[in-house]
Amino acid sequence: MKDTTFLIPAYNEEKSIGTLLNDIKLTYPKSKIIVIDNNSNDNTAEIAKRAGVKLLYERKQGKGHAIRKGFQNVKTKFAVMLDADNTYYPKDAQKLLFQMKIDDADVVLGSRLNGKREDGSITKLNLFGNHILSLIASLLFCKVSDVCTGYWAFRKEVIDCILKEGINSSGFELEAELFIKIYNNDFKIIETPIGYGSRVDSPKLQSIADGFRIFRTLWAYRIGTQNNGNGKINKKEDLPSPNASYWNSK
């Protein structure tokens, strides 16, 4: 895992980030860890400093801006993106990277909906919404069981491509945009089941509002009204038709 960087966007996660960072360091002592603090007003940044990881600051509010800053600092062959709330288990990162290598994939999504979830980790409303959004993504692009997952593994080539195109999303629609741009560029995407735990405090996701933004992102790219970040518009006829051969569901 010495050729892997963990990217952790963080906003007011002082209750969980210390445990997460310790677990990553113990499990993968040779890996690099980057925390991107996104204007936290608690002790998140101080905890990351004390943990001895690389700490970046992103003043533009939103997960999309934080991940862009993190992507710009990846120098290793692989990168793993996960949230700072300690709901994703560090041990599953090895599973994602192993799956990537044996299937010769470019990106691996950790599917919470196909994996084992802790009781109460996802509300019934969010679970229903995730299924609906993933169904829409499958119909518009290619099959996916959990398009909203926050646990991803990337090859460096994919990150370079995304940075070249630009990231438009600022909030929780980020994952949908990444999924679409990776698919549109003919990278091989697979998924594998992961575990999922409960937050120690209330979630930041606003189910209805953020769900609508994610749907709007999926639809905008499909019909060709979404700017790709370089002043060009993705036209509908330019988008590849859904092709199940690009997908190996595990």
PDB file of C-alpha atoms in Angstrom, residues 46-245:
ATOM      1  CA  GLU A  46      -5.647  20.190  14.995  1.00  0.00           C
ATOM      2  CA  ILE A  47      -6.404  16.494  15.355  1.00  0.00           C
ATOM      3  CA  ALA A  48      -5.125  15.858  11.831  1.00  0.00           C
ATOM      4  CA  LYS A  49      -1.940  17.813  12.619  1.00  0.00           C
ATOM      5  CA  ARG A  50      -1.323  15.775  15.748  1.00  0.00           C
ATOM      6  CA  ALA A  51      -1.794  12.585  13.756  1.00  0.00           C
ATOM      7  CA  GLY A  52       1.142  13.590  11.575  1.00  0.00           C
ATOM      8  CA  VAL A  53      -0.681  13.408   8.226  1.00  0.00           C
ATOM      9  CA  LYS A  54      -0.470  15.917   5.385  1.00  0.00           C
ATOM     10  CA  LEU A  55      -3.021  18.664   6.050  1.00  0.00           C
ATOM     11  CA  LEU A  56      -4.386  20.900   3.304  1.00  0.00           C
ATOM     12  CA  TYR A  57      -6.856  23.743   3.625  1.00  0.00           C
ATOM     13  CA  GLU A  58      -9.620  24.472   1.133  1.00  0.00           C
ATOM     14  CA  ARG A  59     -11.473  27.743   1.716  1.00  0.00           C
ATOM     15  CA  LYS A  60     -14.139  27.232  -0.960  1.00  0.00           C
ATOM     16  CA  GLN A  61     -16.912  25.451   0.884  1.00  0.00           C
ATOM     17  CA  GLY A  62     -18.050  22.065  -0.384  1.00  0.00           C
ATOM     18  CA  LYS A  63     -16.835  18.514  -0.803  1.00  0.00           C
ATOM     19  CA  GLY A  64     -16.190  18.998  -4.513  1.00  0.00           C
ATOM     20  CA  HIS A  65     -13.715  21.817  -3.842  1.00  0.00           C
ATOM     21  CA  ALA A  66     -11.988  19.775  -1.129  1.00  0.00           C
ATOM     22  CA  ILE A  67     -11.582  16.737  -3.372  1.00  0.00           C
ATOM     23  CA  ARG A  68     -10.240  18.875  -6.205  1.00  0.00           C
ATOM     24  CA  LYS A  69      -7.550  20.161  -3.831  1.00  0.00           C
ATOM     25  CA  GLY A  70      -6.815  16.594  -2.753  1.00  0.00           C
ATOM     26  CA  PHE A  71      -6.604  15.298  -6.336  1.00  0.00           C
ATOM     27  CA  GLN A  72      -4.086  18.033  -7.163  1.00  0.00           C
ATOM     28  CA  ASN A  73      -1.760  16.662  -4.477  1.00  0.00           C
ATOM     29  CA  VAL A  74      -1.873  12.945  -5.349  1.00  0.00           C
ATOM     30  CA  LYS A  75       1.539  11.692  -6.494  1.00  0.00           C
ATOM     31  CA  THR A  76       1.071   7.946  -5.971  1.00  0.00           C
ATOM     32  CA  LYS A  77      -0.145   5.311  -8.409  1.00  0.00           C
ATOM     33  CA  PHE A  78      -3.441   4.833  -6.552  1.00  0.00           C
ATOM     34  CA  ALA A  79      -5.725   6.943  -4.389  1.00  0.00           C
ATOM     35  CA  VAL A  80      -8.546   6.018  -2.034  1.00  0.00           C
ATOM     36  CA  MET A  81     -11.247   8.573  -1.230  1.00  0.00           C
ATOM     37  CA  LEU A  82     -13.352   8.194   1.910  1.00  0.00           C
ATOM     38  CA  ASP A  83     -15.279  10.448   4.269  1.00  0.00           C
ATOM     39  CA  ALA A  84     -13.911  11.653   7.605  1.00  0.00           C
ATOM     40  CA  ASP A  85     -16.948  10.580   9.634  1.00  0.00           C
ATOM     41  CA  ASN A  86     -15.559   7.062  10.246  1.00  0.00           C
ATOM     42  CA  THR A  87     -18.567   5.347   8.665  1.00  0.00           C
ATOM     43  CA  TYR A  88     -16.308   3.628   6.115  1.00  0.00           C
ATOM     44  CA  TYR A  89     -13.939   0.952   7.396  1.00  0.00           C
ATOM     45  CA  PRO A  90     -10.256   1.421   6.467  1.00  0.00           C
ATOM     46  CA  LYS A  91      -9.796  -2.350   6.182  1.00  0.00           C
ATOM     47  CA  ASP A  92     -12.033  -2.298   3.085  1.00  0.00           C
ATOM     48  CA  ALA A  93      -9.534  -0.123   1.171  1.00  0.00           C
ATOM     49  CA  GLN A  94      -7.341  -3.150   0.589  1.00  0.00           C
ATOM     50  CA  LYS A  95     -10.379  -4.957  -0.769  1.00  0.00           C
ATOM     51  CA  LEU A  96     -11.069  -2.157  -3.257  1.00  0.00           C
ATOM     52  CA  LEU A  97      -7.478  -2.055  -4.490  1.00  0.00           C
ATOM     53  CA  PHE A  98      -7.220  -5.834  -4.709  1.00  0.00           C
ATOM     54  CA  GLN A  99     -10.402  -5.924  -6.804  1.00  0.00           C
ATOM     55  CA  MET A 100      -8.996  -3.181  -9.022  1.00  0.00           C
ATOM     56  CA  LYS A 101      -5.845  -5.151  -9.726  1.00  0.00           C
ATOM     57  CA  ILE A 102      -7.378  -8.574 -10.344  1.00  0.00           C
ATOM     58  CA  ASP A 103     -10.078  -7.116 -12.637  1.00  0.00           C
ATOM     59  CA  ASP A 104      -7.692  -4.636 -14.302  1.00  0.00           C
ATOM     60  CA  ALA A 105     -10.119  -1.817 -13.485  1.00  0.00           C
ATOM     61  CA  ASP A 106      -9.495   1.906 -13.342  1.00  0.00           C
ATOM     62  CA  VAL A 107     -11.977   2.763 -10.587  1.00  0.00           C
ATOM     63  CA  VAL A 108     -13.619   0.702  -7.837  1.00  0.00           C
ATOM     64  CA  LEU A 109     -16.695   1.865  -5.956  1.00  0.00           C
ATOM     65  CA  GLY A 110     -17.399   0.484  -2.501  1.00  0.00           C
ATOM     66  CA  SER A 111     -21.069  -0.463  -2.496  1.00  0.00           C
ATOM     67  CA  ARG A 112     -22.783   0.015   0.855  1.00  0.00           C
ATOM     68  CA  LEU A 113     -26.058  -1.230  -0.573  1.00  0.00           C
ATOM     69  CA  ASN A 114     -24.542  -4.577  -1.566  1.00  0.00           C
ATOM     70  CA  GLY A 115     -22.530  -4.874   1.630  1.00  0.00           C
ATOM     71  CA  LYS A 116     -23.199  -5.304   5.331  1.00  0.00           C
ATOM     72  CA  ARG A 117     -24.500  -2.173   7.046  1.00  0.00           C
ATOM     73  CA  GLU A 118     -24.632  -1.459  10.755  1.00  0.00           C
ATOM     74  CA  ASP A 119     -28.149  -1.043  12.093  1.00  0.00           C
ATOM     75  CA  GLY A 120     -29.205   2.586  11.830  1.00  0.00           C
ATOM     76  CA  SER A 121     -26.322   3.590   9.546  1.00  0.00           C
ATOM     77  CA  ILE A 122     -28.687   4.666   6.754  1.00  0.00           C
ATOM     78  CA  THR A 123     -32.228   5.903   7.314  1.00  0.00           C
ATOM     79  CA  LYS A 124     -35.056   4.295   5.366  1.00  0.00           C
ATOM     80  CA  LEU A 125     -35.522   7.523   3.426  1.00  0.00           C
ATOM     81  CA  ASN A 126     -31.845   7.718   2.448  1.00  0.00           C
ATOM     82  CA  LEU A 127     -31.777   4.025   1.593  1.00  0.00           C
ATOM     83  CA  PHE A 128     -34.777   4.442  -0.698  1.00  0.00           C
ATOM     84  CA  GLY A 129     -33.236   7.550  -2.259  1.00  0.00           C
ATOM     85  CA  ASN A 130     -29.906   5.805  -2.876  1.00  0.00           C
ATOM     86  CA  HIS A 131     -31.649   2.942  -4.637  1.00  0.00           C
ATOM     87  CA  ILE A 132     -33.647   5.329  -6.828  1.00  0.00           C
ATOM     88  CA  LEU A 133     -30.645   7.484  -7.752  1.00  0.00           C
ATOM     89  CA  SER A 134     -28.549   4.409  -8.518  1.00  0.00           C
ATOM     90  CA  LEU A 135     -31.345   3.053 -10.721  1.00  0.00           C
ATOM     91  CA  ILE A 136     -31.491   6.357 -12.601  1.00  0.00           C
ATOM     92  CA  ALA A 137     -27.693   6.342 -13.052  1.00  0.00           C
ATOM     93  CA  SER A 138     -27.897   2.759 -14.324  1.00  0.00           C
ATOM     94  CA  LEU A 139     -30.582   3.637 -16.865  1.00  0.00           C
ATOM     95  CA  LEU A 140     -28.873   6.811 -18.088  1.00  0.00           C
ATOM     96  CA  PHE A 141     -25.270   5.568 -18.087  1.00  0.00           C
ATOM     97  CA  CYS A 142     -24.264   2.103 -16.871  1.00  0.00           C
ATOM     98  CA  LYS A 143     -25.168  -0.301 -14.101  1.00  0.00           C
ATOM     99  CA  VAL A 144     -24.291   0.804 -10.595  1.00  0.00           C
ATOM    100  CA  SER A 145     -25.707  -0.243  -7.241  1.00  0.00           C
ATOM    101  CA  ASP A 146     -24.528   2.695  -5.076  1.00  0.00           C
ATOM    102  CA  VAL A 147     -23.729   5.822  -7.085  1.00  0.00           C
ATOM    103  CA  CYS A 148     -23.704   7.938  -3.909  1.00  0.00           C
ATOM    104  CA  THR A 149     -21.036   5.968  -2.073  1.00  0.00           C
ATOM    105  CA  GLY A 150     -18.194   8.000  -0.593  1.00  0.00           C
ATOM    106  CA  TYR A 151     -15.643   5.159  -0.781  1.00  0.00           C
ATOM    107  CA  TRP A 152     -13.713   5.084  -4.069  1.00  0.00           C
ATOM    108  CA  ALA A 153     -10.374   3.771  -5.326  1.00  0.00           C
ATOM    109  CA  PHE A 154      -8.760   5.411  -8.381  1.00  0.00           C
ATOM    110  CA  ARG A 155      -5.780   4.928 -10.605  1.00  0.00           C
ATOM    111  CA  LYS A 156      -3.725   8.103 -10.959  1.00  0.00           C
ATOM    112  CA  GLU A 157      -4.561   8.297 -14.667  1.00  0.00           C
ATOM    113  CA  VAL A 158      -8.240   8.718 -13.813  1.00  0.00           C
ATOM    114  CA  ILE A 159      -7.516  11.542 -11.375  1.00  0.00           C
ATOM    115  CA  ASP A 160      -5.394  13.330 -13.988  1.00  0.00           C
ATOM    116  CA  CYS A 161      -8.232  13.047 -16.513  1.00  0.00           C
ATOM    117  CA  ILE A 162     -10.809  14.418 -14.055  1.00  0.00           C
ATOM    118  CA  LEU A 163      -8.567  17.353 -13.173  1.00  0.00           C
ATOM    119  CA  LYS A 164      -8.078  18.130 -16.856  1.00  0.00           C
ATOM    120  CA  GLU A 165     -11.839  18.201 -17.437  1.00  0.00           C
ATOM    121  CA  GLY A 166     -12.564  20.035 -14.202  1.00  0.00           C
ATOM    122  CA  ILE A 167     -14.924  19.367 -11.307  1.00  0.00           C
ATOM    123  CA  ASN A 168     -18.135  21.389 -11.327  1.00  0.00           C
ATOM    124  CA  SER A 169     -19.826  20.031  -8.218  1.00  0.00           C
ATOM    125  CA  SER A 170     -19.388  21.650  -4.837  1.00  0.00           C
ATOM    126  CA  GLY A 171     -21.598  19.418  -2.696  1.00  0.00           C
ATOM    127  CA  PHE A 172     -22.824  15.840  -2.394  1.00  0.00           C
ATOM    128  CA  GLU A 173     -23.530  15.643  -6.128  1.00  0.00           C
ATOM    129  CA  LEU A 174     -19.757  15.200  -6.526  1.00  0.00           C
ATOM    130  CA  GLU A 175     -19.944  11.406  -6.666  1.00  0.00           C
ATOM    131  CA  ALA A 176     -22.502  11.488  -9.474  1.00  0.00           C
ATOM    132  CA  GLU A 177     -20.296  13.840 -11.503  1.00  0.00           C
ATOM    133  CA  LEU A 178     -17.223  11.672 -10.955  1.00  0.00           C
ATOM    134  CA  PHE A 179     -19.142   8.556 -11.970  1.00  0.00           C
ATOM    135  CA  ILE A 180     -20.364  10.173 -15.199  1.00  0.00           C
ATOM    136  CA  LYS A 181     -17.011  11.630 -16.219  1.00  0.00           C
ATOM    137  CA  ILE A 182     -15.205   8.376 -15.537  1.00  0.00           C
ATOM    138  CA  TYR A 183     -17.778   6.498 -17.613  1.00  0.00           C
ATOM    139  CA  ASN A 184     -17.725   9.041 -20.448  1.00  0.00           C
ATOM    140  CA  ASN A 185     -13.952   8.686 -20.710  1.00  0.00           C
ATOM    141  CA  ASP A 186     -14.181   4.917 -21.145  1.00  0.00           C
ATOM    142  CA  PHE A 187     -12.442   4.010 -17.920  1.00  0.00           C
ATOM    143  CA  LYS A 188     -13.348   0.632 -16.515  1.00  0.00           C
ATOM    144  CA  ILE A 189     -15.537   0.906 -13.401  1.00  0.00           C
ATOM    145  CA  ILE A 190     -16.332  -1.964 -11.083  1.00  0.00           C
ATOM    146  CA  GLU A 191     -17.792  -2.171  -7.597  1.00  0.00           C
ATOM    147  CA  THR A 192     -17.375  -4.399  -4.597  1.00  0.00           C
ATOM    148  CA  PRO A 193     -19.444  -4.721  -1.383  1.00  0.00           C
ATOM    149  CA  ILE A 194     -18.171  -2.899   1.706  1.00  0.00           C
ATOM    150  CA  GLY A 195     -19.225  -2.495   5.314  1.00  0.00           C
ATOM    151  CA  TYR A 196     -20.839   0.710   6.550  1.00  0.00           C
ATOM    152  CA  GLY A 197     -21.115   2.042  10.093  1.00  0.00           C
ATOM    153  CA  SER A 198     -23.099   4.717  11.907  1.00  0.00           C
ATOM    154  CA  ARG A 199     -22.042   8.332  12.433  1.00  0.00           C
ATOM    155  CA  VAL A 200     -21.321   9.526  15.944  1.00  0.00           C
ATOM    156  CA  ASP A 201     -23.465  12.617  15.340  1.00  0.00           C
ATOM    157  CA  SER A 202     -26.197  13.761  12.939  1.00  0.00           C
ATOM    158  CA  PRO A 203     -25.455  13.440   9.193  1.00  0.00           C
ATOM    159  CA  LYS A 204     -24.687  16.498   7.064  1.00  0.00           C
ATOM    160  CA  LEU A 205     -26.609  15.165   4.082  1.00  0.00           C
ATOM    161  CA  GLN A 206     -29.987  16.842   3.524  1.00  0.00           C
ATOM    162  CA  SER A 207     -31.958  13.961   2.061  1.00  0.00           C
ATOM    163  CA  ILE A 208     -34.461  15.755  -0.168  1.00  0.00           C
ATOM    164  CA  ALA A 209     -32.400  18.768  -1.245  1.00  0.00           C
ATOM    165  CA  ASP A 210     -29.174  16.849  -1.874  1.00  0.00           C
ATOM    166  CA  GLY A 211     -31.051  14.009  -3.536  1.00  0.00           C
ATOM    167  CA  PHE A 212     -32.561  16.480  -5.996  1.00  0.00           C
ATOM    168  CA  ARG A 213     -29.129  17.966  -6.753  1.00  0.00           C
ATOM    169  CA  ILE A 214     -27.753  14.501  -7.469  1.00  0.00           C
ATOM    170  CA  PHE A 215     -30.688  13.722  -9.785  1.00  0.00           C
ATOM    171  CA  ARG A 216     -30.261  17.087 -11.533  1.00  0.00           C
ATOM    172  CA  THR A 217     -26.565  16.334 -12.115  1.00  0.00           C
ATOM    173  CA  LEU A 218     -27.319  12.914 -13.621  1.00  0.00           C
ATOM    174  CA  TRP A 219     -30.017  14.332 -15.878  1.00  0.00           C
ATOM    175  CA  ALA A 220     -28.019  17.403 -16.944  1.00  0.00           C
ATOM    176  CA  TYR A 221     -25.112  15.296 -18.173  1.00  0.00           C
ATOM    177  CA  ARG A 222     -27.408  12.874 -19.943  1.00  0.00           C
ATOM    178  CA  ILE A 223     -29.250  15.519 -21.959  1.00  0.00           C
ATOM    179  CA  GLY A 224     -26.102  17.545 -22.575  1.00  0.00           C
ATOM    180  CA  THR A 225     -26.732  20.746 -20.648  1.00  0.00           C
ATOM    181  CA  GLN A 226     -23.860  20.372 -18.171  1.00  0.00           C
ATOM    182  CA  ASN A 227     -20.628  22.245 -18.806  1.00  0.00           C
ATOM    183  CA  ASN A 228     -17.671  19.862 -18.550  1.00  0.00           C
ATOM    184  CA  GLY A 229     -15.374  22.324 -16.791  1.00  0.00           C
ATOM    185  CA  ASN A 230     -13.424  23.498 -19.842  1.00  0.00           C
ATOM    186  CA  GLY A 231     -16.142  25.559 -21.516  1.00  0.00           C
ATOM    187  CA  LYS A 232     -17.409  22.641 -23.602  1.00  0.00           C
ATOM    188  CA  ILE A 233     -20.853  21.148 -23.399  1.00  0.00           C
ATOM    189  CA  ASN A 234     -21.376  17.406 -23.310  1.00  0.00           C
ATOM    190  CA  LYS A 235     -23.855  16.847 -26.111  1.00  0.00           C
ATOM    191  CA  LYS A 236     -26.253  13.953 -25.859  1.00  0.00           C
ATOM    192  CA  GLU A 237     -25.072  12.410 -29.114  1.00  0.00           C
ATOM    193  CA  ASP A 238     -21.480  12.507 -27.854  1.00  0.00           C
ATOM    194  CA  LEU A 239     -22.244  10.408 -24.790  1.00  0.00           C
ATOM    195  CA  PRO A 240     -21.631   6.657 -25.075  1.00  0.00           C
ATOM    196  CA  SER A 241     -24.667   4.462 -24.774  1.00  0.00           C
ATOM    197  CA  PRO A 242     -24.892   2.332 -21.617  1.00  0.00           C
ATOM    198  CA  ASN A 243     -22.805  -0.794 -22.060  1.00  0.00           C
ATOM    199  CA  ALA A 244     -22.972  -3.491 -19.406  1.00  0.00           C
ATOM    200  CA  SER A 245     -19.634  -4.887 -20.594  1.00  0.00           C
TER     201      SER A 245
END
